[in-house]
């Protein structure tokens, strides 16, 4: 088992906690006093986490979660205020890009990613959740676009992230009309995979992580094929056959050589 805690704030509390255990990499936002708003320091540590997951081929799945009662309230308002004073300045663009990068890096990870959303996810916090492949929510979590309420145009690919999950009508209802949803409603609209009470949510996630953590190499190849096939843009069925053909042959050969069994890697 390997456990790491990276980064400290002025009070010597880690703003992001990184844990790698038995093929599961967990990123925990640890800024609960500000509802886990993403600071520039946190963004840098999330970048480091993604570097680790990409490099370590023993990792088969990643979980994004938070400490406290709220998943993520978005970008830190102090950074937003600093950027608003001169939004076209190189410094403001750099700050905004650093936060954007957190969503992009999570969304580009080569392993399946699971977002554990309790309390709520709004604005950039919703971007972070929707960048994950699988979103698990508590039934009463608040899922909210939040940008228009602050008189700010959505950013970070927010409309695209909403659209790929739920379609045009719900995207516009959230982004322009200020509609928000509970966790249960989010599942109904395709914004989340499942809802579970907080005392059950970790068990649900553990069940989802078991298979990918046991076979990271196969999991990474399936994730890559899914990305190639589903896009966006998605490819034709004929193209999907060819994308899968070689990788399926590789997996069958590996199994035939005894390198893998249904119980896990062969013992040497």
XYZ file of C-alpha atoms in Angstrom:
268
model
C 0.000 0.000 0.000
C 1.226 3.473 -0.844
C -0.220 6.632 0.637
C 0.986 10.139 -0.209
C -0.055 13.586 0.936
C 1.196 16.416 -1.242
C 1.142 20.156 -0.694
C 0.451 22.312 2.350
C -1.314 25.604 2.886
C -0.409 28.280 5.418
C -1.953 26.275 8.233
C 0.058 23.171 7.238
C -3.057 21.386 6.053
C -2.844 19.561 2.724
C -5.242 21.161 0.204
C -5.173 17.993 -1.889
C -4.602 14.459 -0.620
C -3.290 11.776 -2.956
C -3.610 8.104 -2.113
C -2.575 5.131 -4.232
C -3.642 1.760 -2.875
C -3.917 -1.572 -4.676
C -4.418 -0.136 -8.154
C -6.821 2.642 -7.084
C -5.632 6.265 -7.162
C -7.726 8.636 -5.050
C -7.645 12.419 -5.270
C -9.283 14.143 -2.304
C -10.005 17.868 -2.376
C -9.258 19.125 1.121
C -10.429 22.723 1.267
C -13.689 22.183 3.196
C -13.810 25.655 4.753
C -14.372 27.044 1.253
C -16.568 24.145 0.071
C -13.507 22.727 -1.698
C -13.232 25.648 -4.097
C -10.293 25.062 -6.440
C -7.334 27.326 -5.727
C -4.321 27.694 -7.995
C -2.289 25.628 -5.540
C -4.876 22.857 -5.670
C -4.896 23.001 -9.462
C -1.143 22.392 -9.525
C -1.499 19.395 -7.216
C -4.311 17.949 -9.335
C -1.929 18.244 -12.289
C 0.672 16.282 -10.311
C -1.921 13.620 -9.480
C -2.753 13.187 -13.157
C 0.936 12.897 -14.017
C 1.213 10.100 -11.461
C -1.784 8.200 -12.816
C -0.545 8.480 -16.391
C 2.942 7.191 -15.508
C 2.082 4.412 -13.076
C 0.845 1.470 -15.123
C -0.180 -0.335 -11.922
C -3.061 2.127 -11.484
C -6.291 0.902 -13.064
C -8.866 3.414 -11.836
C -9.013 6.900 -10.281
C -11.502 8.346 -7.801
C -12.072 12.087 -7.301
C -13.691 12.979 -3.987
C -13.628 15.638 -1.271
C -13.442 16.094 2.460
C -16.290 17.905 4.171
C -19.932 18.246 3.286
C -19.590 19.673 -0.249
C -17.847 18.209 -3.291
C -16.746 21.439 -4.985
C -18.171 24.964 -5.186
C -16.124 25.912 -8.244
C -13.049 28.059 -8.695
C -11.869 30.055 -5.696
C -13.747 33.373 -5.690
C -10.588 35.264 -4.732
C -8.918 34.144 -7.954
C -12.081 34.992 -9.904
C -12.114 38.486 -8.400
C -8.471 39.019 -9.303
C -9.127 37.892 -12.872
C -12.269 40.042 -13.215
C -10.313 43.247 -12.665
C -8.420 42.700 -15.938
C -9.659 39.467 -17.554
C -7.582 39.864 -20.731
C -4.272 40.226 -18.890
C -1.693 37.432 -19.195
C -1.967 36.823 -15.445
C -5.758 36.411 -15.588
C -5.557 34.106 -18.603
C -2.932 32.039 -16.791
C -5.104 31.730 -13.668
C -8.167 30.716 -15.651
C -6.206 28.248 -17.768
C -4.777 26.581 -14.672
C -8.282 25.834 -13.381
C -9.451 24.706 -16.830
C -6.507 22.336 -16.951
C -7.788 20.425 -13.912
C -10.918 19.356 -15.794
C -9.025 18.532 -18.954
C -6.415 16.426 -17.179
C -9.027 14.419 -15.268
C -11.009 13.945 -18.481
C -7.939 12.741 -20.396
C -6.725 10.157 -17.875
C -6.078 6.741 -19.448
C -8.031 4.919 -16.723
C -11.732 5.112 -15.823
C -12.451 7.921 -13.399
C -15.182 8.107 -10.760
C -16.396 11.338 -9.153
C -17.870 11.022 -5.656
C -20.250 13.965 -5.272
C -21.772 14.770 -1.894
C -23.424 18.055 -0.940
C -23.161 19.648 -4.333
C -21.170 20.545 -7.421
C -21.525 23.956 -9.013
C -19.764 25.844 -11.804
C -16.179 24.689 -12.122
C -16.978 22.066 -9.493
C -19.582 20.599 -11.812
C -17.016 20.665 -14.617
C -14.668 18.634 -12.435
C -17.377 16.071 -11.694
C -18.541 15.787 -15.318
C -14.957 15.414 -16.547
C -14.985 12.035 -14.791
C -16.304 8.996 -16.634
C -18.692 7.898 -13.874
C -20.434 10.275 -11.473
C -21.850 8.919 -8.214
C -23.992 11.328 -6.186
C -25.923 11.435 -2.960
C -29.673 11.742 -3.583
C -29.842 15.253 -2.100
C -26.687 16.638 -3.730
C -27.213 19.912 -5.639
C -26.107 19.792 -9.275
C -25.973 23.361 -10.556
C -24.418 25.191 -13.486
C -24.127 28.389 -11.465
C -22.337 30.578 -14.007
C -25.330 32.656 -15.146
C -26.312 33.331 -11.531
C -22.941 35.073 -11.156
C -23.405 36.932 -14.464
C -20.509 34.955 -15.928
C -20.476 33.052 -19.206
C -19.756 29.347 -18.674
C -16.124 28.321 -19.001
C -13.919 25.266 -19.039
C -15.971 23.562 -21.746
C -18.992 23.609 -19.433
C -21.608 23.485 -22.205
C -19.825 20.614 -23.919
C -19.551 18.631 -20.686
C -23.242 19.148 -19.967
C -24.227 18.381 -23.541
C -22.417 15.082 -23.807
C -24.105 13.945 -20.587
C -27.646 15.190 -20.986
C -28.402 16.782 -24.360
C -29.455 20.201 -25.656
C -32.610 20.986 -23.671
C -31.279 20.209 -20.208
C -27.983 21.914 -21.013
C -29.757 25.161 -21.904
C -32.162 24.852 -18.976
C -29.191 24.675 -16.629
C -26.815 27.110 -18.311
C -29.266 29.865 -19.258
C -32.362 29.361 -17.091
C -30.655 28.558 -13.815
C -32.239 25.133 -13.357
C -30.516 22.886 -10.832
C -31.167 19.278 -9.913
C -30.911 16.969 -6.958
C -28.659 13.959 -7.221
C -31.645 11.729 -7.892
C -32.866 14.029 -10.675
C -29.335 14.168 -12.092
C -29.354 10.392 -12.494
C -32.715 10.582 -14.279
C -31.276 13.132 -16.742
C -28.023 11.302 -17.432
C -25.822 13.704 -15.480
C -24.839 10.969 -13.012
C -24.534 7.197 -13.090
C -26.084 6.386 -9.711
C -27.271 7.927 -6.455
C -26.691 6.432 -3.022
C -26.876 7.655 0.588
C -23.562 8.909 1.894
C -23.164 5.912 4.202
C -23.476 3.602 1.177
C -21.660 5.552 -1.519
C -18.166 4.285 -0.703
C -19.318 0.682 -0.919
C -20.830 1.366 -4.330
C -17.601 2.953 -5.535
C -15.521 0.085 -4.129
C -17.580 -2.309 -6.203
C -16.905 -0.267 -9.326
C -13.151 -0.063 -8.748
C -12.523 -3.775 -8.125
C -12.265 -4.993 -11.720
C -10.208 -2.141 -13.211
C -7.809 -2.128 -10.258
C -7.244 -5.859 -10.709
C -6.237 -5.561 -14.382
C -4.912 -2.063 -15.140
C -3.423 -2.995 -18.512
C -6.693 -4.330 -19.951
C -8.639 -1.471 -18.379
C -6.422 1.144 -20.005
C -6.845 -0.504 -23.396
C -10.640 -0.641 -23.038
C -10.683 3.044 -22.041
C -8.632 3.963 -25.098
C -10.930 1.992 -27.409
C -13.990 3.637 -25.854
C -12.457 7.056 -26.448
C -11.682 6.230 -30.084
C -15.130 4.765 -30.737
C -17.413 7.083 -28.790
C -15.525 10.325 -29.321
C -16.933 12.811 -29.715
C -17.226 12.366 -32.591
C -18.340 8.752 -32.577
C -17.180 6.430 -35.344
C -19.202 3.992 -37.428
C -19.865 0.423 -36.318
C -17.560 -0.781 -39.085
C -14.749 1.374 -37.739
C -15.466 0.162 -34.209
C -15.014 -3.451 -35.368
C -11.516 -2.634 -36.574
C -10.590 -0.624 -33.486
C -11.524 -3.562 -31.270
C -10.192 -6.399 -33.433
C -6.497 -6.150 -32.631
C -6.941 -5.362 -28.954
C -9.321 -8.271 -28.454
C -6.792 -10.580 -30.135
C -4.109 -9.279 -27.773
C -6.301 -9.994 -24.749
C -7.124 -13.502 -25.961
C -3.459 -14.236 -26.607
C -2.527 -12.986 -23.158
C -5.163 -15.191 -21.578
C -4.111 -18.177 -23.682
C -0.515 -17.791 -22.553
C -1.633 -17.936 -18.931
C -0.631 -14.333 -18.225
C -4.088 -13.629 -16.852
C -7.013 -15.546 -15.416
C -10.429 -14.560 -14.110
C -8.852 -14.573 -10.632
C -6.160 -12.062 -11.541
C -2.563 -12.167 -12.832
C -0.898 -15.545 -13.003
C 1.503 -16.280 -10.166
C 5.156 -16.553 -11.075
